Amino acid sequence: MCNPEEAALLRLEEVFSATLAHVNSLVLQPLLPAAPDPSDPWGRECLRLLQQLHKSSQQLWEVTEESLHSLQERLRYPDSTGLESLLLLRGADRVLQAHIEYIESYTSCMVVQAFQKAAKRRSEYWRGQRKALRQLLSGVSSEGSVGASLGQALHQPLAHHVQQYVLLLLSLGDTIGEHHPTRELVVNAVTLFGNLQSFMKQELDQAVATQALWHTLRGRLRDVLCTPAHRLLQDSQDVPVTVAPLRAERVLLFDDALVLLQGHNVHTFDLKLVWVDPGQDGCTFHLLTPEEEFSFCAKDSQGQGNPEMAGWAESRGEFLPGPGAWASEDKFDCYKCHWREGSMCGYGICEYSTDEVYKGYFQEGLRHGFGVLESGPQAPQPFRYTGHWERGQRSGYGIEEDGDRGERYIGMWQAGQRHGPGVMVTQAGVCYQGTFQADKTVGPGILLSEDDSLYEGTFTRDLTLMGKGKVTFPNGFTLEGSFGSGAGRGLHTQGVLDTAALPPDPSSTCKRQLGVGAFPVESRWQGVYSPFRDFVCAGCPRDLQEALLGFDVQSSRELRRSQDYLSCERTHPEDSVGSMEDILEELLQHREPKALQLYLRKALSNSLHPLGKLLRTLMLTFQATYAGVGANKHLQELAQEEVKQHAQELWAAYRGLLRVALERKGQALEEDEDTETRDLQVHGLVLPLMLPSFYSELFTLYLLLHEREDSFYSQGIANLSLFPDTQLLEFLDVQKHLWPLKDLTLTSNQRYSLVRDKCFLSATECLQKIMTTVDPREKLEVLERTYGEIEGTVSRVLGREYKLPMDDLLPLLIYVVSRARIQHLGAEIHLIRDMMDPNHTGGLYDFLLTALESCYEHIQKEDMRLHRLPGHWHSRELW
C-alpha cells in the first residue's frame, strides 16, 4: 500500500517536470540565439556556458521524468512494486549529480554575467516577456533588471523543488518503521538532498561575491582574472595586508589561486603549490611557492595586529584559513579564528589532531560561550556536544549525544560534568528526568519506558532501578517497594502490588512532558543570543561583525563538491548582503508592514545577514536536541516553547538593529512595545517566516505525542469511507434538504446510493490544503475557507443565502473531514492550537478550530463504528 507522501512526491515531480520544460522554452532556448557574437572571445565563452546550462537542464529534466515514471509505477502497482523501486531512493546519487551539474553550470553563467549579456542582445523581446516571467517568479519581487529576472527564473524553481524533496522524504521516513528494509535508503536520500540545499546556498553566495568583484577591477585586470571557474574567498580591501618584499596594491584569494595585483601586473600562484608557515605573533605568516618567497602581515599603523588576519592563514600546502600548529609529523591542529593579543577570541573553528572539530566562540584562547564539539567520524566512542562553555569547560545548558551508548543528555553542566537538572533519552525510547551531580544521578527521579510504564524513585548510574520507588503500569496497576539487582538475579523487588487502582490519567504517563520548568526557556540558549545582543549594544561596529557572523572556510572546489561544510562564512562588502551600514540602511527603508515582511523573509533566508546567522544557529541547537534520538514524545512541550521563544528573540534582534540604525541617523526608537503589540508581530510576522526551519523536528514530536488518538481517528476514517455519500450523510444525521444531490452526476446504471466522494467536493478539496502549509494562521484560513465552501454549497442547494446553525454545521463538517482523509489530524490540530496567535482566542478562528476538534473527537470514538451519532448537536459543547 502506498503512502500519501508518495502521492505528494508524484505531484511534486509532475510540477517540476512541467516547470523545467516551461523554463526551457521561455528562458533557455531564447537565450541561446541571443548569445553575444561568437566571433568575440567573451561571446564564445558565454555561448559555451549557456549551451552547457541548457544541456544540464535537459539532463535534469530527463532524470526528473525517470523519477516520475518510477513513482507512477509504484502507485499503479503498489503490491508488486516496492519503495526501493523509486529512483529517488535506489538512484539518489544519480539524481543528486544531475542537480549538482545544473547548479555548477548556472553559477558559472552567473559569475561572468552571461544572462545579462545575452538579454541585452534581445532587450525588446525580453521586455515583452516580463509578464510571463512575473508569473513564473511567484512570491519573488519582479523589480530589477531583465538579466536578474532570468537568473531568478533559472534558480528559484530548483531551490523550491529541493526543499520540498527534503520535507517529503522526511515525512516518508516517519511513516515507515525503524526496521523497514527501505529505511536506510530513505535516510540516505534525506541526507543527500539536505546536503544539496547547503551546497546550493554555498555555490550561490560565492558566485554573487565573485560577480561583484569584477565591477571593482579595471578592464585589463578584469579580462585576465574573470573566468567561470574562479570563486572569490578573500579580498585585501576587506582585511588589509602588506606583502614583503613584493609590493601589492591588492591581494585576492580565490578557491584555486592566490593573486597579487601590482598596477597593471598580475601575479598568480596555484594554491596546490603554496606552503605557509605561520609567524609566532599571529599577525604574520610566510609563504613559499615555486616562483617566490614572501610574507604577509596584518598590522595597523600603530603596530597592532588585525584580528581578522586569521582569514588569510593556511596550513600544509592547501588553504585552510586559520593559523596552524603542528602536533606531530602527520597530525596537526588547524585553527581559523579571530585573535586578540595573541589569543583566540570571538567565533572560530578548530580541527584538532584527534580529528575532533570545535565550532563556536572563544575567549582568551579558551572555548567560551556557545559552541559545538564533535568527535571524528572514525572515533571509537563518537559524541557531539552542543551548548555552553565557560573557560574551556562545558558549563550551563547543553546537549550531549553519546553515539556509542545511543543516548542523549539534555540539561545542565558544570566544570565539564553533568551537574544539576537533566533529561536522558535513549534509542530504545526510555526517558529519565532527575538530578545529576559530578556526572552521576543523585536523589529521586522519574523513568518513562516506551510502553508508558512510569517509575518514580532512585536509580544507579546506568538508570537501573535501585532503592525505594513506585512503578505505575499502563493498565493502572502499581508496584511500590524496594528495588535492586544482583549478579545472575536480574531486577528484584520487595513491595506491594495494587491491582485495584484505576487506570492512570494519560496526561501523567503517555503524555507526560519532561524538562518543562527545569530549564527556563528564556535562559536555555543565552550563549546564542548574548553575542548578538553584545554586538547590537556596541552599535554594530564593523570590526566585530565578522567575529559575530563567522567566515567561509572552503578552500577548493573539491571540498565544496564533497559537501563537507563547516557552518561559518566570510562576508564581502559587495556580496548579496553588503556591509553593516548597508544592512542598517536597508532596514530603515522597509518599516511598513508589507515591506517589513519581505525584508525579514530575505534577511532570515541569508546566512550572511545577522538575523539569518542567528536563525541558523538556533536551527542547529534545535536539531541537536530534538532530531534523531531526541525525537521523543515526552519532549514536545519543551520544543514548542523553545520555538516560541526563538520567535520572540528574533523580533527583539530586529528591534535592536532598528534602534542602532535610527541612532546613526540621530533618531530614537519609539518606546518599548506593550505585550499585545509584541505578540502581534511575533505570531503574525516572525513565527510564520521562521517556523519552516523548525517544522520537521517539531511536527515529528506532535506525531509521536498524538499517535494513539490518530490511530483511532484513522480507523474511524476507514470505517466511514465504506459509506457511499448519501448513506454517510444519513448516518451523520444531515438533514435531507441540505444534501447536494444536484452535484451527483449519474451514469445510466448508477444510483445515488452508490456514489462516493462527490458531495461537498469543493469543501473537501479546500480542507485538504491544510497539509500544504506550515503556518498556523494559513491553516486557520484554510479552515475558514472550508466553512465558506460548506455554507456556499448549502446556499446553492436551497437556492438562497443560508447561514448554517451549529446543529447543521457539525455533522456537515464531520462529513467533509471524513472525506478529506487528512493524515495525523490530531497532530495538526494540536500544533495549530499551540502555535496560533493568542489574539485569536475567542474569535472566529478559535471557534472554527474548536469545531474541528469536536469533529476529530467524534470520528475517533469507537462507538462510531457500531452506533449512529446522536441526533442533536449542542453548540455549547464547542465553547
Tab-separated table of N, CA, C and O in Angstrom, residues 642-732:
chain	number	residue	atom	x	y	z
A	642	GLU	N	10.276	26.383	23.053
A	642	GLU	CA	11.554	26.868	22.550
A	642	GLU	C	11.367	27.606	21.229
A	642	GLU	O	11.971	28.666	21.000
A	643	VAL	N	10.529	27.069	20.349
A	643	VAL	CA	10.270	27.732	19.069
A	643	VAL	C	9.638	29.104	19.300
A	643	VAL	O	10.017	30.103	18.664
A	644	LYS	N	8.686	29.189	20.205
A	644	LYS	CA	8.055	30.483	20.507
A	644	LYS	C	9.079	31.480	21.060
A	644	LYS	O	9.061	32.661	20.705
A	645	GLN	N	9.960	30.992	21.920
A	645	GLN	CA	10.980	31.876	22.488
A	645	GLN	C	11.922	32.377	21.400
A	645	GLN	O	12.312	33.557	21.390
A	646	HIS	N	12.296	31.496	20.469
A	646	HIS	CA	13.169	31.911	19.369
A	646	HIS	C	12.504	33.000	18.530
A	646	HIS	O	13.181	33.933	18.078
A	647	ALA	N	11.203	32.881	18.312
A	647	ALA	CA	10.494	33.913	17.547
A	647	ALA	C	10.564	35.257	18.276
A	647	ALA	O	10.782	36.311	17.657
A	648	GLN	N	10.375	35.244	19.594
A	648	GLN	CA	10.463	36.480	20.374
A	648	GLN	C	11.876	37.066	20.307
A	648	GLN	O	12.049	38.282	20.166
A	649	GLU	N	12.888	36.203	20.387
A	649	GLU	CA	14.266	36.685	20.362
A	649	GLU	C	14.625	37.257	18.986
A	649	GLU	O	15.360	38.241	18.892
A	650	LEU	N	14.126	36.647	17.927
A	650	LEU	CA	14.401	37.166	16.583
A	650	LEU	C	13.744	38.529	16.387
A	650	LEU	O	14.317	39.427	15.746
A	651	TRP	N	12.537	38.695	16.931
A	651	TRP	CA	11.883	40.006	16.841
A	651	TRP	C	12.655	41.033	17.665
A	651	TRP	O	12.857	42.172	17.221
A	652	ALA	N	13.119	40.638	18.849
A	652	ALA	CA	13.923	41.544	19.675
A	652	ALA	C	15.234	41.898	18.959
A	652	ALA	O	15.716	43.033	19.060
A	653	ALA	N	15.811	40.927	18.245
A	653	ALA	CA	17.042	41.187	17.499
A	653	ALA	C	16.792	42.206	16.392
A	653	ALA	O	17.605	43.124	16.174
A	654	TYR	N	15.674	42.052	15.687
A	654	TYR	CA	15.323	43.038	14.663
A	654	TYR	C	15.157	44.419	15.282
A	654	TYR	O	15.655	45.426	14.761
A	655	ARG	N	14.455	44.486	16.409
A	655	ARG	CA	14.252	45.779	17.079
A	655	ARG	C	15.592	46.382	17.512
A	655	ARG	O	15.775	47.600	17.460
A	656	GLY	N	16.521	45.535	17.922
A	656	GLY	CA	17.836	46.031	18.308
A	656	GLY	C	18.574	46.644	17.130
A	656	GLY	O	19.178	47.722	17.244
A	657	LEU	N	18.538	45.960	15.988
A	657	LEU	CA	19.158	46.512	14.780
A	657	LEU	C	18.486	47.816	14.356
A	657	LEU	O	19.155	48.772	13.930
A	658	LEU	N	17.164	47.870	14.475
A	658	LEU	CA	16.427	49.078	14.112
A	658	LEU	C	16.842	50.246	15.014
A	658	LEU	O	17.004	51.373	14.539
A	659	ARG	N	17.007	49.970	16.305
A	659	ARG	CA	17.419	51.029	17.235
A	659	ARG	C	18.777	51.595	16.831
A	659	ARG	O	18.962	52.827	16.795
A	660	VAL	N	19.734	50.716	16.474
A	660	VAL	CA	21.057	51.176	16.060
A	660	VAL	C	20.964	51.996	14.778
A	660	VAL	O	21.606	53.051	14.648
A	661	ALA	N	20.160	51.516	13.827
A	661	ALA	CA	20.008	52.232	12.555
A	661	ALA	C	19.449	53.639	12.774
A	661	ALA	O	19.907	54.613	12.159
A	662	LEU	N	18.464	53.753	13.658
A	662	LEU	CA	17.878	55.065	13.939
A	662	LEU	C	18.865	55.964	14.672
A	662	LEU	O	18.964	57.169	14.386
A	663	GLU	N	19.611	55.420	15.615
A	663	GLU	CA	20.584	56.214	16.375
A	663	GLU	C	21.664	56.774	15.462
A	663	GLU	O	22.153	57.889	15.671
A	664	ARG	N	22.045	56.018	14.441
A	664	ARG	CA	23.049	56.528	13.498
A	664	ARG	C	22.507	57.688	12.673
A	664	ARG	O	23.278	58.440	12.091
A	665	LYS	N	21.178	57.796	12.619
A	665	LYS	CA	20.541	58.919	11.921
A	665	LYS	C	20.134	60.033	12.888
A	665	LYS	O	19.456	60.975	12.499
A	666	GLY	N	20.543	59.878	14.158
A	666	GLY	CA	20.181	60.873	15.150
A	666	GLY	C	18.747	60.786	15.615
A	666	GLY	O	18.196	61.756	16.154
A	667	GLN	N	18.118	59.639	15.422
A	667	GLN	CA	16.727	59.442	15.829
A	667	GLN	C	16.668	58.401	16.938
A	667	GLN	O	17.655	57.728	17.232
A	668	ALA	N	15.505	58.288	17.536
A	668	ALA	CA	15.330	57.335	18.627
A	668	ALA	C	14.175	56.399	18.308
A	668	ALA	O	13.194	56.788	17.661
A	669	LEU	N	14.317	55.150	18.758
A	669	LEU	CA	13.249	54.171	18.606
A	669	LEU	C	12.101	54.521	19.538
A	669	LEU	O	12.327	54.994	20.660
A	670	GLU	N	10.879	54.281	19.055
A	670	GLU	CA	9.724	54.552	19.907
A	670	GLU	C	9.816	53.733	21.185
A	670	GLU	O	10.584	52.797	21.292
A	671	GLU	N	9.028	54.092	22.164
A	671	GLU	CA	9.085	53.431	23.462
A	671	GLU	C	8.853	51.931	23.312
A	671	GLU	O	8.327	51.448	22.322
A	672	ASP	N	9.228	51.204	24.363
A	672	ASP	CA	9.076	49.754	24.345
A	672	ASP	C	7.654	49.348	24.007
A	672	ASP	O	6.686	49.997	24.430
A	673	GLU	N	7.529	48.263	23.235
A	673	GLU	CA	6.221	47.758	22.844
A	673	GLU	C	5.480	47.189	24.049
A	673	GLU	O	6.091	46.638	24.961
A	674	ASP	N	4.162	47.275	24.001
A	674	ASP	CA	3.387	46.553	25.005
A	674	ASP	C	3.283	45.089	24.578
A	674	ASP	O	3.604	44.722	23.447
A	675	THR	N	2.843	44.254	25.499
A	675	THR	CA	2.821	42.806	25.249
A	675	THR	C	1.938	42.459	24.057
A	675	THR	O	2.287	41.603	23.232
A	676	GLU	N	0.788	43.125	23.935
A	676	GLU	CA	-0.146	42.805	22.843
A	676	GLU	C	0.464	43.122	21.487
A	676	GLU	O	0.362	42.340	20.542
A	677	THR	N	1.135	44.280	21.379
A	677	THR	CA	1.768	44.655	20.106
A	677	THR	C	2.896	43.685	19.760
A	677	THR	O	3.036	43.264	18.617
A	678	ARG	N	3.692	43.329	20.778
A	678	ARG	CA	4.783	42.399	20.529
A	678	ARG	C	4.262	41.037	20.080
A	678	ARG	O	4.770	40.443	19.125
A	679	ASP	N	3.220	40.536	20.758
A	679	ASP	CA	2.658	39.240	20.378
A	679	ASP	C	2.125	39.262	18.955
A	679	ASP	O	2.248	38.284	18.209
A	680	LEU	N	1.539	40.390	18.567
A	680	LEU	CA	1.004	40.511	17.212
A	680	LEU	C	2.119	40.395	16.186
A	680	LEU	O	1.976	39.709	15.165
A	681	GLN	N	3.267	41.039	16.441
A	681	GLN	CA	4.379	40.983	15.495
A	681	GLN	C	5.064	39.619	15.520
A	681	GLN	O	5.436	39.079	14.477
A	682	VAL	N	5.208	39.051	16.717
A	682	VAL	CA	5.893	37.762	16.836
A	682	VAL	C	5.097	36.659	16.151
A	682	VAL	O	5.634	35.881	15.355
A	683	HIS	N	3.783	36.564	16.456
A	683	HIS	CA	2.961	35.482	15.903
A	683	HIS	C	2.488	35.769	14.479
A	683	HIS	O	2.315	34.839	13.696
A	684	GLY	N	2.278	37.047	14.162
A	684	GLY	CA	1.764	37.368	12.835
A	684	GLY	C	2.830	37.568	11.801
A	684	GLY	O	2.578	37.414	10.603
A	685	LEU	N	4.057	37.898	12.224
A	685	LEU	CA	5.103	38.241	11.263
A	685	LEU	C	6.300	37.298	11.336
A	685	LEU	O	6.680	36.681	10.346
A	686	VAL	N	6.889	37.150	12.519
A	686	VAL	CA	8.144	36.400	12.634
A	686	VAL	C	7.912	34.893	12.610
A	686	VAL	O	8.587	34.161	11.882
A	687	LEU	N	6.954	34.414	13.408
A	687	LEU	CA	6.751	32.965	13.527
A	687	LEU	C	6.465	32.295	12.179
A	687	LEU	O	7.058	31.248	11.877
A	688	PRO	N	5.588	32.854	11.323
A	688	PRO	CA	5.360	32.192	10.026
A	688	PRO	C	6.610	32.126	9.155
A	688	PRO	O	6.753	31.198	8.358
A	689	LEU	N	7.528	33.095	9.312
A	689	LEU	CA	8.735	33.106	8.493
A	689	LEU	C	9.791	32.127	8.997
A	689	LEU	O	10.561	31.572	8.206
A	690	MET	N	9.845	31.914	10.316
A	690	MET	CA	10.894	31.058	10.870
A	690	MET	C	10.437	29.632	11.118
A	690	MET	O	11.254	28.715	11.190
A	691	LEU	N	9.113	29.402	11.236
A	691	LEU	CA	8.613	28.074	11.583
A	691	LEU	C	9.045	26.984	10.607
A	691	LEU	O	9.338	25.862	11.041
A	692	PRO	N	9.104	27.245	9.279
A	692	PRO	CA	9.560	26.166	8.377
A	692	PRO	C	10.930	25.613	8.737
A	692	PRO	O	11.221	24.445	8.472
A	693	SER	N	11.784	26.418	9.357
A	693	SER	CA	13.125	25.966	9.713
A	693	SER	C	13.107	24.945	10.841
A	693	SER	O	14.072	24.187	11.008
A	694	PHE	N	12.037	24.917	11.639
A	694	PHE	CA	11.947	24.012	12.779
A	694	PHE	C	10.839	22.974	12.613
A	694	PHE	O	10.684	22.098	13.452
A	695	TYR	N	10.084	23.071	11.528
A	695	TYR	CA	8.827	22.334	11.418
A	695	TYR	C	9.017	20.828	11.395
A	695	TYR	O	8.248	20.085	12.010
A	696	SER	N	10.032	20.354	10.693
A	696	SER	CA	10.206	18.904	10.547
A	696	SER	C	10.360	18.229	11.906
A	696	SER	O	9.646	17.270	12.222
A	697	GLU	N	11.290	18.737	12.733
A	697	GLU	CA	11.511	18.136	14.042
A	697	GLU	C	10.309	18.366	14.957
A	697	GLU	O	9.899	17.465	15.710
A	698	LEU	N	9.721	19.577	14.906
A	698	LEU	CA	8.609	19.906	15.797
A	698	LEU	C	7.380	19.057	15.486
A	698	LEU	O	6.754	18.479	16.392
A	699	PHE	N	7.023	18.937	14.207
A	699	PHE	CA	5.827	18.186	13.852
A	699	PHE	C	6.009	16.694	14.144
A	699	PHE	O	5.052	16.002	14.502
A	700	THR	N	7.242	16.197	14.019
A	700	THR	CA	7.506	14.803	14.380
A	700	THR	C	7.153	14.538	15.840
A	700	THR	O	6.570	13.502	16.177
A	701	LEU	N	7.476	15.477	16.724
A	701	LEU	CA	7.145	15.325	18.142
A	701	LEU	C	5.631	15.302	18.355
A	701	LEU	O	5.122	14.539	19.178
A	702	TYR	N	4.908	16.148	17.613
A	702	TYR	CA	3.441	16.140	17.708
A	702	TYR	C	2.875	14.812	17.195
A	702	TYR	O	1.917	14.273	17.762
A	703	LEU	N	3.467	14.289	16.129
A	703	LEU	CA	3.013	12.993	15.604
A	703	LEU	C	3.158	11.901	16.655
A	703	LEU	O	2.249	11.090	16.863
A	704	LEU	N	4.303	11.885	17.314
A	704	LEU	CA	4.562	10.852	18.316
A	704	LEU	C	3.644	11.016	19.529
A	704	LEU	O	3.132	10.024	20.074
A	705	LEU	N	3.422	12.259	19.935
A	705	LEU	CA	2.621	12.506	21.137
A	705	LEU	C	1.155	12.120	20.931
A	705	LEU	O	0.498	11.637	21.853
A	706	HIS	N	0.647	12.311	19.719
A	706	HIS	CA	-0.771	12.072	19.463
A	706	HIS	C	-0.989	10.857	18.561
A	706	HIS	O	-2.024	10.750	17.893
A	707	GLU	N	-0.027	9.952	18.576
A	707	GLU	CA	-0.095	8.763	17.728
A	707	GLU	C	-1.295	7.884	18.073
A	707	GLU	O	-1.969	7.354	17.191
A	708	ARG	N	-1.588	7.738	19.363
A	708	ARG	CA	-2.674	6.847	19.784
A	708	ARG	C	-4.032	7.368	19.307
A	708	ARG	O	-4.817	6.627	18.712
A	709	GLU	N	-4.311	8.663	19.578
A	709	GLU	CA	-5.596	9.214	19.134
A	709	GLU	C	-5.711	9.196	17.618
A	709	GLU	O	-6.780	8.932	17.069
A	710	ASP	N	-4.578	9.483	16.940
A	710	ASP	CA	-4.620	9.497	15.478
A	710	ASP	C	-4.877	8.108	14.903
A	710	ASP	O	-5.449	7.982	13.808
A	711	SER	N	-4.447	7.074	15.617
A	711	SER	CA	-4.733	5.718	15.126
A	711	SER	C	-6.228	5.421	15.219
A	711	SER	O	-6.805	4.799	14.312
A	712	PHE	N	-6.889	5.865	16.327
A	712	PHE	CA	-8.342	5.707	16.440
A	712	PHE	C	-9.056	6.524	15.361
A	712	PHE	O	-10.022	6.075	14.746
A	713	TYR	N	-8.552	7.728	15.148
A	713	TYR	CA	-9.130	8.602	14.113
A	713	TYR	C	-9.004	7.952	12.736
A	713	TYR	O	-9.957	7.938	11.947
A	714	SER	N	-7.830	7.396	12.436
A	714	SER	CA	-7.626	6.753	11.126
A	714	SER	C	-8.566	5.569	10.939
A	714	SER	O	-9.090	5.345	9.834
A	715	GLN	N	-8.792	4.812	12.027
A	715	GLN	CA	-9.715	3.689	11.929
A	715	GLN	C	-11.135	4.192	11.693
A	715	GLN	O	-11.895	3.615	10.906
A	716	GLY	N	-11.496	5.287	12.380
A	716	GLY	CA	-12.812	5.877	12.155
A	716	GLY	C	-12.995	6.352	10.723
A	716	GLY	O	-14.037	6.140	10.108
A	717	ILE	N	-11.953	6.973	10.169
A	717	ILE	CA	-11.994	7.426	8.770
A	717	ILE	C	-12.153	6.227	7.840
A	717	ILE	O	-12.944	6.257	6.871
A	718	ALA	N	-11.415	5.158	8.123
A	718	ALA	CA	-11.509	3.958	7.280
A	718	ALA	C	-12.925	3.387	7.303
A	718	ALA	O	-13.453	2.962	6.263
A	719	ASN	N	-13.548	3.387	8.484
A	719	ASN	CA	-14.913	2.867	8.581
A	719	ASN	C	-15.914	3.755	7.847
A	719	ASN	O	-16.792	3.276	7.132
A	720	LEU	N	-15.764	5.060	8.014
A	720	LEU	CA	-16.698	5.985	7.363
A	720	LEU	C	-16.523	5.991	5.846
A	720	LEU	O	-17.475	6.280	5.117
A	721	SER	N	-15.302	5.692	5.375
A	721	SER	CA	-15.071	5.710	3.927
A	721	SER	C	-15.807	4.582	3.215
A	721	SER	O	-15.948	4.605	1.987
A	722	LEU	N	-16.306	3.584	3.981
A	722	LEU	CA	-17.065	2.486	3.373
A	722	LEU	C	-18.454	2.931	2.942
A	722	LEU	O	-19.090	2.295	2.112
A	723	PHE	N	-18.947	4.039	3.533
A	723	PHE	CA	-20.287	4.526	3.206
A	723	PHE	C	-20.268	5.298	1.894
A	723	PHE	O	-19.419	6.164	1.687
A	724	PRO	N	-21.219	5.051	0.989
A	724	PRO	CA	-21.445	5.977	-0.122
A	724	PRO	C	-21.914	7.321	0.433
A	724	PRO	O	-22.286	7.437	1.606
A	725	ASP	N	-21.922	8.345	-0.420
A	725	ASP	CA	-22.209	9.702	0.056
A	725	ASP	C	-23.553	9.817	0.764
A	725	ASP	O	-23.629	10.351	1.878
A	726	THR	N	-24.614	9.357	0.129
A	726	THR	CA	-25.938	9.566	0.718
A	726	THR	C	-26.114	8.783	2.010
A	726	THR	O	-26.718	9.274	2.967
A	727	GLN	N	-25.533	7.583	2.076
A	727	GLN	CA	-25.631	6.801	3.311
A	727	GLN	C	-24.845	7.456	4.441
A	727	GLN	O	-25.265	7.436	5.601
A	728	LEU	N	-23.688	8.044	4.098
A	728	LEU	CA	-22.908	8.719	5.132
A	728	LEU	C	-23.626	9.968	5.624
A	728	LEU	O	-23.645	10.252	6.830
A	729	LEU	N	-24.234	10.725	4.711
A	729	LEU	CA	-24.991	11.905	5.135
A	729	LEU	C	-26.135	11.500	6.057
A	729	LEU	O	-26.412	12.170	7.059
A	730	GLU	N	-26.796	10.394	5.719
A	730	GLU	CA	-27.884	9.918	6.571
A	730	GLU	C	-27.350	9.424	7.910
A	730	GLU	O	-27.922	9.712	8.969
A	731	PHE	N	-26.228	8.716	7.875
A	731	PHE	CA	-25.616	8.195	9.096
A	731	PHE	C	-25.243	9.331	10.052
A	731	PHE	O	-25.354	9.204	11.272
A	732	LEU	N	-24.807	10.468	9.477
A	732	LEU	CA	-24.388	11.611	10.292
A	732	LEU	C	-25.558	12.524	10.661
A	732	LEU	O	-25.349	13.573	11.262
